[in-house]
XYZ file of C-alpha atoms in Angstrom:
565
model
C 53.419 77.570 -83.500
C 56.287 75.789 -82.949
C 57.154 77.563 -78.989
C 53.584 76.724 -78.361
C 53.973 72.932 -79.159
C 57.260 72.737 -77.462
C 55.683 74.540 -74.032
C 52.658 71.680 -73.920
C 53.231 68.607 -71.634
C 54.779 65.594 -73.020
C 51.674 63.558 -71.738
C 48.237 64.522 -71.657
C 48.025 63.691 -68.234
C 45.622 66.226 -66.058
C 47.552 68.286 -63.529
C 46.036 68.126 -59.782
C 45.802 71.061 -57.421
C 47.440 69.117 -54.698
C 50.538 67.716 -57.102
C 53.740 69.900 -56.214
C 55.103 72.203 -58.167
C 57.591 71.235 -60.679
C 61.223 71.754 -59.123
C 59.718 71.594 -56.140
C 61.594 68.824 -53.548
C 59.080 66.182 -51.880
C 59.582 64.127 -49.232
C 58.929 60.530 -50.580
C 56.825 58.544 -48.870
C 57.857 55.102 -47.232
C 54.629 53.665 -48.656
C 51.269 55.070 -49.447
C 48.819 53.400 -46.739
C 44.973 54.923 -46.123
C 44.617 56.169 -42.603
C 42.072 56.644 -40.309
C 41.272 59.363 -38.261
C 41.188 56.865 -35.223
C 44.667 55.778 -36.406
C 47.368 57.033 -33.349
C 49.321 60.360 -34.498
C 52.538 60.266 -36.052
C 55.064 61.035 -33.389
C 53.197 59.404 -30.820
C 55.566 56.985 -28.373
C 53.051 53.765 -28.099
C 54.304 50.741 -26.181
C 54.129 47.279 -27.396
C 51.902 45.164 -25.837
C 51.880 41.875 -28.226
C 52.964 40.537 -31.447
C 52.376 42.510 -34.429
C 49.816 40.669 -35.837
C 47.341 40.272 -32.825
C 43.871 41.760 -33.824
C 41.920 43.604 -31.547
C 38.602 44.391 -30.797
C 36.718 47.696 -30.567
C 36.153 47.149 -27.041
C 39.858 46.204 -26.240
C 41.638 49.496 -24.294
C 43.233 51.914 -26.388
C 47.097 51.106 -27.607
C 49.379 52.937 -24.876
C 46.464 53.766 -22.586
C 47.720 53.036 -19.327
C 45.820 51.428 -16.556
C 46.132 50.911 -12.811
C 46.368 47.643 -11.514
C 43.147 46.912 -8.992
C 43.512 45.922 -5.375
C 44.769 42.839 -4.564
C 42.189 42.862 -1.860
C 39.309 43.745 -4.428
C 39.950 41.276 -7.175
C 36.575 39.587 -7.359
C 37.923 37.348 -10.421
C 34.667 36.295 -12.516
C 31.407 36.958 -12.131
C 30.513 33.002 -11.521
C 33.213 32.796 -9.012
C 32.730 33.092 -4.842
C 33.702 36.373 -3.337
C 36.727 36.229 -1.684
C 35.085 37.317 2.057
C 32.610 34.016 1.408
C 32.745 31.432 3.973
C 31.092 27.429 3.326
C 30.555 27.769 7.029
C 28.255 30.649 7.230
C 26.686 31.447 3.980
C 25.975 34.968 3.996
C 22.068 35.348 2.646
C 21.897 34.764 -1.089
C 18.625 37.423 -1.477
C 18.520 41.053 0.197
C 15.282 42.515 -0.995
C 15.375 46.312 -1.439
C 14.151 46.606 1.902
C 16.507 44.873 3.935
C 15.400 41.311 5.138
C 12.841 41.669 8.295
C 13.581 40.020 11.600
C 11.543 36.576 12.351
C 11.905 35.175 15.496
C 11.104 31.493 15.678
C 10.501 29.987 18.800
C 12.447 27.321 19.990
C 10.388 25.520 22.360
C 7.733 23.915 19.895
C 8.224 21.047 17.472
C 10.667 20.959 14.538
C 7.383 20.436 12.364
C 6.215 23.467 12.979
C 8.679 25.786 12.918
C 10.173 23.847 9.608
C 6.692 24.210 8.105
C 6.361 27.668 8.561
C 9.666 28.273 7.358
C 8.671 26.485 3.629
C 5.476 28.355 3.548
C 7.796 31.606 4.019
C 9.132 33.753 0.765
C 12.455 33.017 0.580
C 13.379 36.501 0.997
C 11.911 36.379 4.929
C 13.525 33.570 5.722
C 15.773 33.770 8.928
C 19.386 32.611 8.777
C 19.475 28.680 9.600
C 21.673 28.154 13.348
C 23.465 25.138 12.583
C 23.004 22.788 15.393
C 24.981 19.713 13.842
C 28.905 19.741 14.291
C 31.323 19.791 11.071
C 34.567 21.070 9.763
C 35.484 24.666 9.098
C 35.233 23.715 4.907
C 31.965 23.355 5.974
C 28.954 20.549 5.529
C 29.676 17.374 3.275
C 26.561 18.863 0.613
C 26.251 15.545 -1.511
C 25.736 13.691 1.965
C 23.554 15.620 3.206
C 21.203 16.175 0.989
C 21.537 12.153 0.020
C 20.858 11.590 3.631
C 17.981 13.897 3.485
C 16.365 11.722 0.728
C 16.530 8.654 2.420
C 14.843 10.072 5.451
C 12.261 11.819 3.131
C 11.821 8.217 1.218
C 10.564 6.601 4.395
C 8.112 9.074 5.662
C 6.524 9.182 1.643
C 6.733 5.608 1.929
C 5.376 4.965 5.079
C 1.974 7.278 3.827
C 3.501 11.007 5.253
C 1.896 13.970 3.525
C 3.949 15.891 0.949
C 3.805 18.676 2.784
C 5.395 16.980 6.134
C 7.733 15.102 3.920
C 9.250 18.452 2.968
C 9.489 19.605 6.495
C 11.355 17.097 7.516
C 13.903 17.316 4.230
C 14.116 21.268 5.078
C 14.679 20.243 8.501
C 17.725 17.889 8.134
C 19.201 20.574 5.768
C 19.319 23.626 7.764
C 20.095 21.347 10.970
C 23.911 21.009 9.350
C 23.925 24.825 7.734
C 22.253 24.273 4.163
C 19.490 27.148 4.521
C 19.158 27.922 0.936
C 17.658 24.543 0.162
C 14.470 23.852 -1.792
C 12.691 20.373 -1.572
C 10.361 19.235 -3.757
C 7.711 16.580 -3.192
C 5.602 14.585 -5.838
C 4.080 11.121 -5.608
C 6.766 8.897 -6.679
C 9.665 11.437 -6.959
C 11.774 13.475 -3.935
C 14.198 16.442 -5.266
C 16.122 18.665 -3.290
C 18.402 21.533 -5.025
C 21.118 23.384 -2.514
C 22.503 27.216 -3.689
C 25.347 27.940 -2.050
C 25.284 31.692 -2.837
C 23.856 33.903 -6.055
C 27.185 33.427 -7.417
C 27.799 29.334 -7.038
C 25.757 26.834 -9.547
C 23.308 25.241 -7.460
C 23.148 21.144 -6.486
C 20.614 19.142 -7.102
C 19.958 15.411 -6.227
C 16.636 13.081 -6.466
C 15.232 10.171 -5.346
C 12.252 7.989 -6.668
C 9.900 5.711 -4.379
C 9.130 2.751 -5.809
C 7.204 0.869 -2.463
C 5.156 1.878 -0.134
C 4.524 -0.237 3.339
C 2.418 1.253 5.911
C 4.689 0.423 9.072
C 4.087 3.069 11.652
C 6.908 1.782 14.062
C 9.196 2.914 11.274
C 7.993 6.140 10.611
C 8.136 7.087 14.350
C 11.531 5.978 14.688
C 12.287 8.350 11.064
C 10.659 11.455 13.056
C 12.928 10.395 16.422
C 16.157 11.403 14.348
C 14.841 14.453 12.559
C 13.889 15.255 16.062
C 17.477 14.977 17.375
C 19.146 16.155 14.514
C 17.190 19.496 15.057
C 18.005 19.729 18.714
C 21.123 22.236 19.451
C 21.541 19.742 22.299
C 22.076 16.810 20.492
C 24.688 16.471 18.533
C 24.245 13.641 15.675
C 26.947 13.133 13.218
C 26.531 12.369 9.437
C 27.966 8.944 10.269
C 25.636 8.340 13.299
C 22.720 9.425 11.120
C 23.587 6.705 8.218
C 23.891 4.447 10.608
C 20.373 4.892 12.365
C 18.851 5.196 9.256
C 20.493 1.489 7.903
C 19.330 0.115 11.586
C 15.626 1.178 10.628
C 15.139 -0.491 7.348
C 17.040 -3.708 8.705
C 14.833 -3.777 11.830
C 11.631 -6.293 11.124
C 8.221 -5.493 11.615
C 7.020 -5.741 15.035
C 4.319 -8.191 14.499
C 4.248 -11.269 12.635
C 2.319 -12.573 10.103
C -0.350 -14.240 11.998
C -0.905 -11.529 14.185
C -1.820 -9.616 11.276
C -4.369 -11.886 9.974
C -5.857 -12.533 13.466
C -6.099 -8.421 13.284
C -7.638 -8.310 9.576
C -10.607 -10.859 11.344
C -10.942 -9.099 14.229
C -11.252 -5.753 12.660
C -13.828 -7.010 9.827
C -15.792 -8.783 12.897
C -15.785 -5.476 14.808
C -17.381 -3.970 11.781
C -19.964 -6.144 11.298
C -21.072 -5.398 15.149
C -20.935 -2.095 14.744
C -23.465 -1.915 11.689
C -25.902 -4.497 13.912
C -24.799 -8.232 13.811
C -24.281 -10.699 16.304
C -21.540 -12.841 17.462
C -22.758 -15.326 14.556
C -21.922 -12.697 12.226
C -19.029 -11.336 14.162
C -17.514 -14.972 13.396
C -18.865 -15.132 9.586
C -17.156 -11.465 9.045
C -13.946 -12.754 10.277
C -12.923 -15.690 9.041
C -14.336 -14.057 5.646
C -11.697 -11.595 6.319
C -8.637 -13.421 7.336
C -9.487 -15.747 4.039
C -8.997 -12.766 2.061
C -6.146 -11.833 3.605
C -4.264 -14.711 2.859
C -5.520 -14.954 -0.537
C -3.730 -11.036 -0.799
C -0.910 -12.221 0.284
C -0.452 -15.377 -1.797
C -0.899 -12.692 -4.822
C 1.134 -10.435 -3.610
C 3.800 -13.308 -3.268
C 3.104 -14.051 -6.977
C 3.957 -10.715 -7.921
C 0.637 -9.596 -8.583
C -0.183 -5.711 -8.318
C -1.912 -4.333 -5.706
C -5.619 -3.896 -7.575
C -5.869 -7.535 -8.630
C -4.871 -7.685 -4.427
C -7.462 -6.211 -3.418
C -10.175 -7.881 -5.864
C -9.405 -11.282 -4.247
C -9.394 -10.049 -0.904
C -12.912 -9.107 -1.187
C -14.686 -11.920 -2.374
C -14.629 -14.315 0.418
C -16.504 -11.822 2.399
C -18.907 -11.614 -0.077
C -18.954 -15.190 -0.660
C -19.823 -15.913 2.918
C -22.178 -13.288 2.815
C -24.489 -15.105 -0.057
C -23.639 -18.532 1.250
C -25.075 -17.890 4.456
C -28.561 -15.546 2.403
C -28.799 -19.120 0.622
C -28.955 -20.915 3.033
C -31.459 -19.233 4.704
C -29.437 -18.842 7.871
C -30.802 -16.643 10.435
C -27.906 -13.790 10.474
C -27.567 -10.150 8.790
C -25.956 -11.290 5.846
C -25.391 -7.381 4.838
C -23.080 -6.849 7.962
C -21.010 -9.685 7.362
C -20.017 -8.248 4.198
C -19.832 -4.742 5.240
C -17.458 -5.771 7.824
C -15.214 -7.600 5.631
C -14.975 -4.690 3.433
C -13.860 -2.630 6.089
C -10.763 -4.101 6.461
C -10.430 -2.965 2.415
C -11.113 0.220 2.352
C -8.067 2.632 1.509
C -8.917 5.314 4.071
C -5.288 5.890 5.032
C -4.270 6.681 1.318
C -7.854 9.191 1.104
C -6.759 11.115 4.078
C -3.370 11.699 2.753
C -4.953 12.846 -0.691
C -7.063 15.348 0.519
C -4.560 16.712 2.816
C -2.338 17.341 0.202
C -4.881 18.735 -1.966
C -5.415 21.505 1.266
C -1.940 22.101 1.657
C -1.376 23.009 -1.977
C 0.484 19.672 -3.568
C -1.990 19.314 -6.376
C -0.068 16.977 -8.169
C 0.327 14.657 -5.280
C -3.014 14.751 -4.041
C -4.335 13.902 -7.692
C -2.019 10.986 -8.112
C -2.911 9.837 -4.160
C -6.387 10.307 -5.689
C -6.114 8.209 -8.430
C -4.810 5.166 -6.538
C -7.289 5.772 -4.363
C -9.810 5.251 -7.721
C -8.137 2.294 -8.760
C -8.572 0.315 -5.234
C -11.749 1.293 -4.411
C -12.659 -0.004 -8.274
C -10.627 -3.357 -7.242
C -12.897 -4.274 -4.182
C -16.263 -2.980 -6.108
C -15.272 -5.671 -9.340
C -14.508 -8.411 -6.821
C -17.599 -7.736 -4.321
C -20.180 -6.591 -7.737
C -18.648 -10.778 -9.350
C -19.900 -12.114 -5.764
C -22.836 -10.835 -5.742
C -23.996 -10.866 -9.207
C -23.852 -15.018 -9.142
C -25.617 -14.489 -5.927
C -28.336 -12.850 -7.030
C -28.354 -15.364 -10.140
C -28.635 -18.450 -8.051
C -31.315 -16.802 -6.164
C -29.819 -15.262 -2.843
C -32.613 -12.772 -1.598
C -30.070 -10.075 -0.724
C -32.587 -7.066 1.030
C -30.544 -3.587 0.354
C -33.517 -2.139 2.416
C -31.146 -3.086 5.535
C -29.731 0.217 5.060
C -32.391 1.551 7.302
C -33.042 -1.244 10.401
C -28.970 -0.659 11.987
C -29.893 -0.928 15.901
C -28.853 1.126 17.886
C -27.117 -0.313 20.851
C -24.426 1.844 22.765
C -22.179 -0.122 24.899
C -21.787 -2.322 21.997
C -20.627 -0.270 19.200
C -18.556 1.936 21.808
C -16.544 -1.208 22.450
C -17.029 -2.509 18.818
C -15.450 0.703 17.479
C -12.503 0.589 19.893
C -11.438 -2.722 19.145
C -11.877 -1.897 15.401
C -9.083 1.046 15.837
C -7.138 -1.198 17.891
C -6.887 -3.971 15.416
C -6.217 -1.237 12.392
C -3.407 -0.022 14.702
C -1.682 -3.328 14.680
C -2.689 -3.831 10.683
C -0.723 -0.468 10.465
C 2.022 -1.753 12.267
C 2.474 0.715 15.191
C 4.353 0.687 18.399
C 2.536 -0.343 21.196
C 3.022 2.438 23.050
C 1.025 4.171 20.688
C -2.194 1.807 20.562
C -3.702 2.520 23.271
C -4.125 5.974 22.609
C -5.522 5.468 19.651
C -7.822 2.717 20.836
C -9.122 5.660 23.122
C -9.422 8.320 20.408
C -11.389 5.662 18.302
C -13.920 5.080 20.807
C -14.229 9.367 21.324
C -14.901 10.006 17.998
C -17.756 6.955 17.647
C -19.091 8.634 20.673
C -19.448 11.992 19.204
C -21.032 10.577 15.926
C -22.807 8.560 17.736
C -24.167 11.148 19.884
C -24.679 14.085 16.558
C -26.317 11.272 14.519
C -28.235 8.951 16.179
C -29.635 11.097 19.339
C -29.374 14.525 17.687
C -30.592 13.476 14.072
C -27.808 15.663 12.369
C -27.021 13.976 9.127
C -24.220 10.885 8.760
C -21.818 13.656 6.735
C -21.697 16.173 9.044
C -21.372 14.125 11.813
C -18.774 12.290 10.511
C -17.059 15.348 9.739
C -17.556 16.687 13.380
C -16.429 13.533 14.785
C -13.145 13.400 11.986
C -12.361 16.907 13.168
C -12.294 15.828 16.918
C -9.854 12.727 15.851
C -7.566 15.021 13.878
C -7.623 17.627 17.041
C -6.753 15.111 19.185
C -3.856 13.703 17.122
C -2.292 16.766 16.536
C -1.944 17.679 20.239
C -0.605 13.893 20.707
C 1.809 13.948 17.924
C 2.780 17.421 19.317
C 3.264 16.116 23.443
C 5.766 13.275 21.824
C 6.819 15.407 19.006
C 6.015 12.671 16.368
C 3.775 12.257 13.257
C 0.217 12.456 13.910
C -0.504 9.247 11.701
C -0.326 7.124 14.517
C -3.033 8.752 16.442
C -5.397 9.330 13.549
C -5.269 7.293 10.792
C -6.406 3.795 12.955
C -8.673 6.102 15.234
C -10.842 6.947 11.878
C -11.822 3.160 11.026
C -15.073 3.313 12.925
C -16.074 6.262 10.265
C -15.343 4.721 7.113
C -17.868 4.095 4.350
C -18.762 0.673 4.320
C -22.422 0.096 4.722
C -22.930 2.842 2.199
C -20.274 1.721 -0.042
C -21.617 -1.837 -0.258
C -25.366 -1.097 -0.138
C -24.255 1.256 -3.598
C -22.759 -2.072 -5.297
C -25.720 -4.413 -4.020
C -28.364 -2.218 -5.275
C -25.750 -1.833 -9.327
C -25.921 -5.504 -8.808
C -29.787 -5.822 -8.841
C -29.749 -3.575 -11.809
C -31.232 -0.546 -9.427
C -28.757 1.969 -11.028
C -30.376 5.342 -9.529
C -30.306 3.752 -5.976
C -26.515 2.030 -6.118
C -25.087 5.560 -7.214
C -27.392 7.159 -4.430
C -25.438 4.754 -2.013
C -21.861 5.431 -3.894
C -22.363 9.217 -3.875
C -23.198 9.041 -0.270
C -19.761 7.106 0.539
C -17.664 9.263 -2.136
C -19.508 12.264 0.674
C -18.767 10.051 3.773
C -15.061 9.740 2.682
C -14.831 13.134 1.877
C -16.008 14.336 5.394
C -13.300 12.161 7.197
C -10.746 13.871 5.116
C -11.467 17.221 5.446
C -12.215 16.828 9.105
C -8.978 15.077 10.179
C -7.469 18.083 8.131
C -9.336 21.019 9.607
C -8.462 19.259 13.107
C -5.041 19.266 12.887
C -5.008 23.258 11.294
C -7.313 24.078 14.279
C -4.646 23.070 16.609
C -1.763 24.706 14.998
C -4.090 27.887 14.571
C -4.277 28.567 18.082
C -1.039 27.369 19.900
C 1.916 29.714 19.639
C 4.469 29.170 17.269
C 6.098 31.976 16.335
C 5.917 35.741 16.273
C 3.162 37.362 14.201
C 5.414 38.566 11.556
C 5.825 34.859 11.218
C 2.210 33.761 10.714
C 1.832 35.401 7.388
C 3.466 32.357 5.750
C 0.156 30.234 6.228
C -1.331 32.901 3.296
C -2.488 31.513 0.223
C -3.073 32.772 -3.273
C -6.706 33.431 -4.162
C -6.355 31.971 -7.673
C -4.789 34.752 -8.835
């Protein structure tokens, strides 16, 4: 008993398979540490690469793995930073579809508004590499003066009544005239944007610009479309300095008529209209000074700060006035075409041409907010002509809407009637006289074809003013394209004769006389008349770029549209 107590352990602690033997010599361990199996072998010679303490990350190279310095003519650096074969002077092309970019020729010999409007409506993947005509340094184009001086010229054209579409030509033009291809203008009402991308790997730059005024002032706007014209010439070298200081000469250079001129040419325009509808020279007279009064009430409210809709209410009520005055006082005149041709002089056609052309070319926002000012003048002269004639009627004036149907027809008269109303629209619009006599001319052409669909063929008023639109909108395209200018100047003053304004204020004579049914007849019938013009002047002006050459065929594809889907 006793050799078996003195053979037991003096603990009752449990033996493990894996504890050595007693007697048996172990190597003691330094410290007992858990390792991994991703821990580096014992024996191993590692190099130090950093302080003892420095973590690391799974994804950091494995301890002593050694690696190969790259290139020094590969090093690319980060992924947000230029390659180092990238040049500021010639970009290379920022998007390389999978099958290689196709060749577009563009020709050379037609206008910078062509080819620069084919180029926007062009994926961006298709579009040629710009040929920088302007001279600069070997860094390359001054970017945040270009693309400011490319909002200033695209201010003036918006302002001076350009389409969006047009307005972002001539941005895209100045842009890729001094190397910036990879530019992307944006148009709205009241707002101009342009963003520049250097390359896929440089953060783009963007700069805006918002239009507060607008002034109709043709002279202007030709001499805008003069410098986009020589800064896209490769013969003509214009310098970013020489460019500001054109563009600082055209907003300090006055208006090339004065004041009085103006309000002679508001009379003479409303007089005009009053002929044309059937009146005499006693009317002709009445129509004019009823016009020129309400021109220089608009301008003493416009001097009082007053917005343009309250403008335009006070400008058409002395028209009107005269109108009733001379119904009450039983004169012997056509009191209806003395106040048709005062509202002539009123009615916004430039700013419903515009809208609808925008609406064509696919600026939906613009074209709604054109629209909508539109809306709001045309409701300005109907409150200040529907107040005149209201008290009218209530004192008794025996205002006869049935005049709608006795207009005579007399030839010569309205042929020379409707040319001096373009010409005195042209000055109203403030053109260049070298420009008003060709669109005295193309005002008196397009009265002759509506005069000739409606009144000796019996075609409908719509469609011959549509006809007769179309023709105006031809002919200013091929004049704007012989000068290489805007077409504005040849169409917008040569479409007066067409406007609305019998129907317009036979509509608001027949709401005054409580005849409802009848005055929206009338309305509906302008709304249709106004319509027509649009669309016609439009079609016109696509007609003529349709079939003159402008490009190769691989080109024309950029005129496709969606189809809503």
């Amino acid at each position: 008993m006793r050799d078996t107590e003195d053979r037991t352990p003096p603990s009752d602690e449990a033996r493990s398979g894996f504890v050595p033997p007693a007697g048996l010599a172990a190597t003691a361990e330094p410290d007992s540490s858990t390792t991994s199996e991703f821990a580096v072998p014992k024996g191993l010679a590692v190099p130090r690469t950093g302080s003892e303490s420095e973590t690391t990350s799974e994804f950091a190279l494995p301890v002593g793995l050694d690696v190969a310095p790259p290139h020094p003519a590969e090093t690319e650096g980060s992924a947000f930073t230029p390659p180092n074969t990238y040049s500021a002077k010639q970009p290379p092309p920022a998007f390389t579809p999978p099958a290689g970019v196709p060749l577009v020729s563009l020709t050379r010999d037609v206008p910078w508004q062509d080819r620069m409007r084919t180029m926007l409506r062009m994926p961006v993947t298709e579009r040629p590499a710009p040929e920088p005509v302007q001279r600069h340094d070997e860094a390359g184009p001054a970017v945040p003066r270009v693309l400011d001086l490319t909002l200033r010229i695209g201010e003036l054209l918006l302002a001076g009544g350009e389409g969006a579409e047009d307005v972002e030509a001539a941005m895209f033009a100045v842009c890729r005239s001094y190397g910036l291809d990879r530019c992307e203008p944006n148009v709205t009402f009241t707002l101009l944007s342009i963003s520049y991308q250097p390359s896929l790997v440089d953060d783009p730059v963007t700069a805006s610009r918002t239009v507060r005024r607008r002034s109709p002032d043709y002279t202007r706007l030709a001499a805008v479309y003069r410098l986009v014209d020589d800064l896209s010439d490769d013969e003509t070298h214009v310098s970013l300095e020489e460019a500001y200081r054109r563009l600082a000469e055209m907003r300090r250079n006055r208006h090339p008529y004065p004041g009085w001129v103006l309000t002679s040419a508001s009379g003479l325009l409303a007089g005009a209209a009053s002929v044309l509808v059937g009146g005499n020279y006693l009317v002709f007279l009445a129509a004019a000074i009823g016009a020129m009064l309400g021109d220089r009430l608009a301008w003493l409210c416009a001097g009082r700060g007053l917005p343009e809709f309250y403008q335009f209410t006070v400008a058409a009520m002395p028209p009107a006035a005269i109108g009733v005055t001379l119904t009450l006082a039983h004169a012997d005149v056509k009191a209806s075409a003395v106040i048709t041709g005062g509202l002539f002089a009123l009615l916004p056609g430039r700013a419903l041409v515009a809208s609808v052309q925008d609406g064509l070319t696919g600026f939906y926002i613009t074209a709604s907010a054109r629209l909508l000012e539109v809306m709001y003048f045309f409701v300005g002269i109907v409150t200040g002509v529907l107040t005149v004639l209201y008290f009218g009627v209530q004192v008794g004036a025996k205002l006869n809407p049935d005049a709608a149907f006795g207009i005579s027809e007399r030839p010569l008269w309205q042929i020379g009637a409707s040319m001096l109303l373009s010409l005195t629209f042209a000055v109203l619009l403030q053109q260049e006289r070298s420009t008003v006599l060709m669109v005295t001319l193309n005002g008196g052409v397009a009265w002759v074809v509506y005069g000739a669909m409606h009144y000796a063929g019996g075609i409908s008023p719509v469609a011959s003013t549509a006809v007769a639109a179309g023709v105006v909108g031809l002919f200013g395209q091929l004049l704007s394209r012989y000068r290489f200018a805007s077409a504005l100047p040849y169409t917008t003053a040569a479409i007066g004769p067409l406007l609305p304004g019998s129907a317009t204020y036979f509509g608001l004579l027949a709401i005054a006389q409580n005849e409802f049914d009848a005055g929206l007849v009338y309305l509906t019938q302008a709304v249709a008349l106004a319509m027509a013009i649009a669309i016609g002047v439009n079609l016109g002006s696509e007609i003529s770029r349709m079939f003159l050459r402008i490009g190769s065929a691989e080109k024309r594809r950029a005129a496709k549209r969606t189809r809503g889907f």
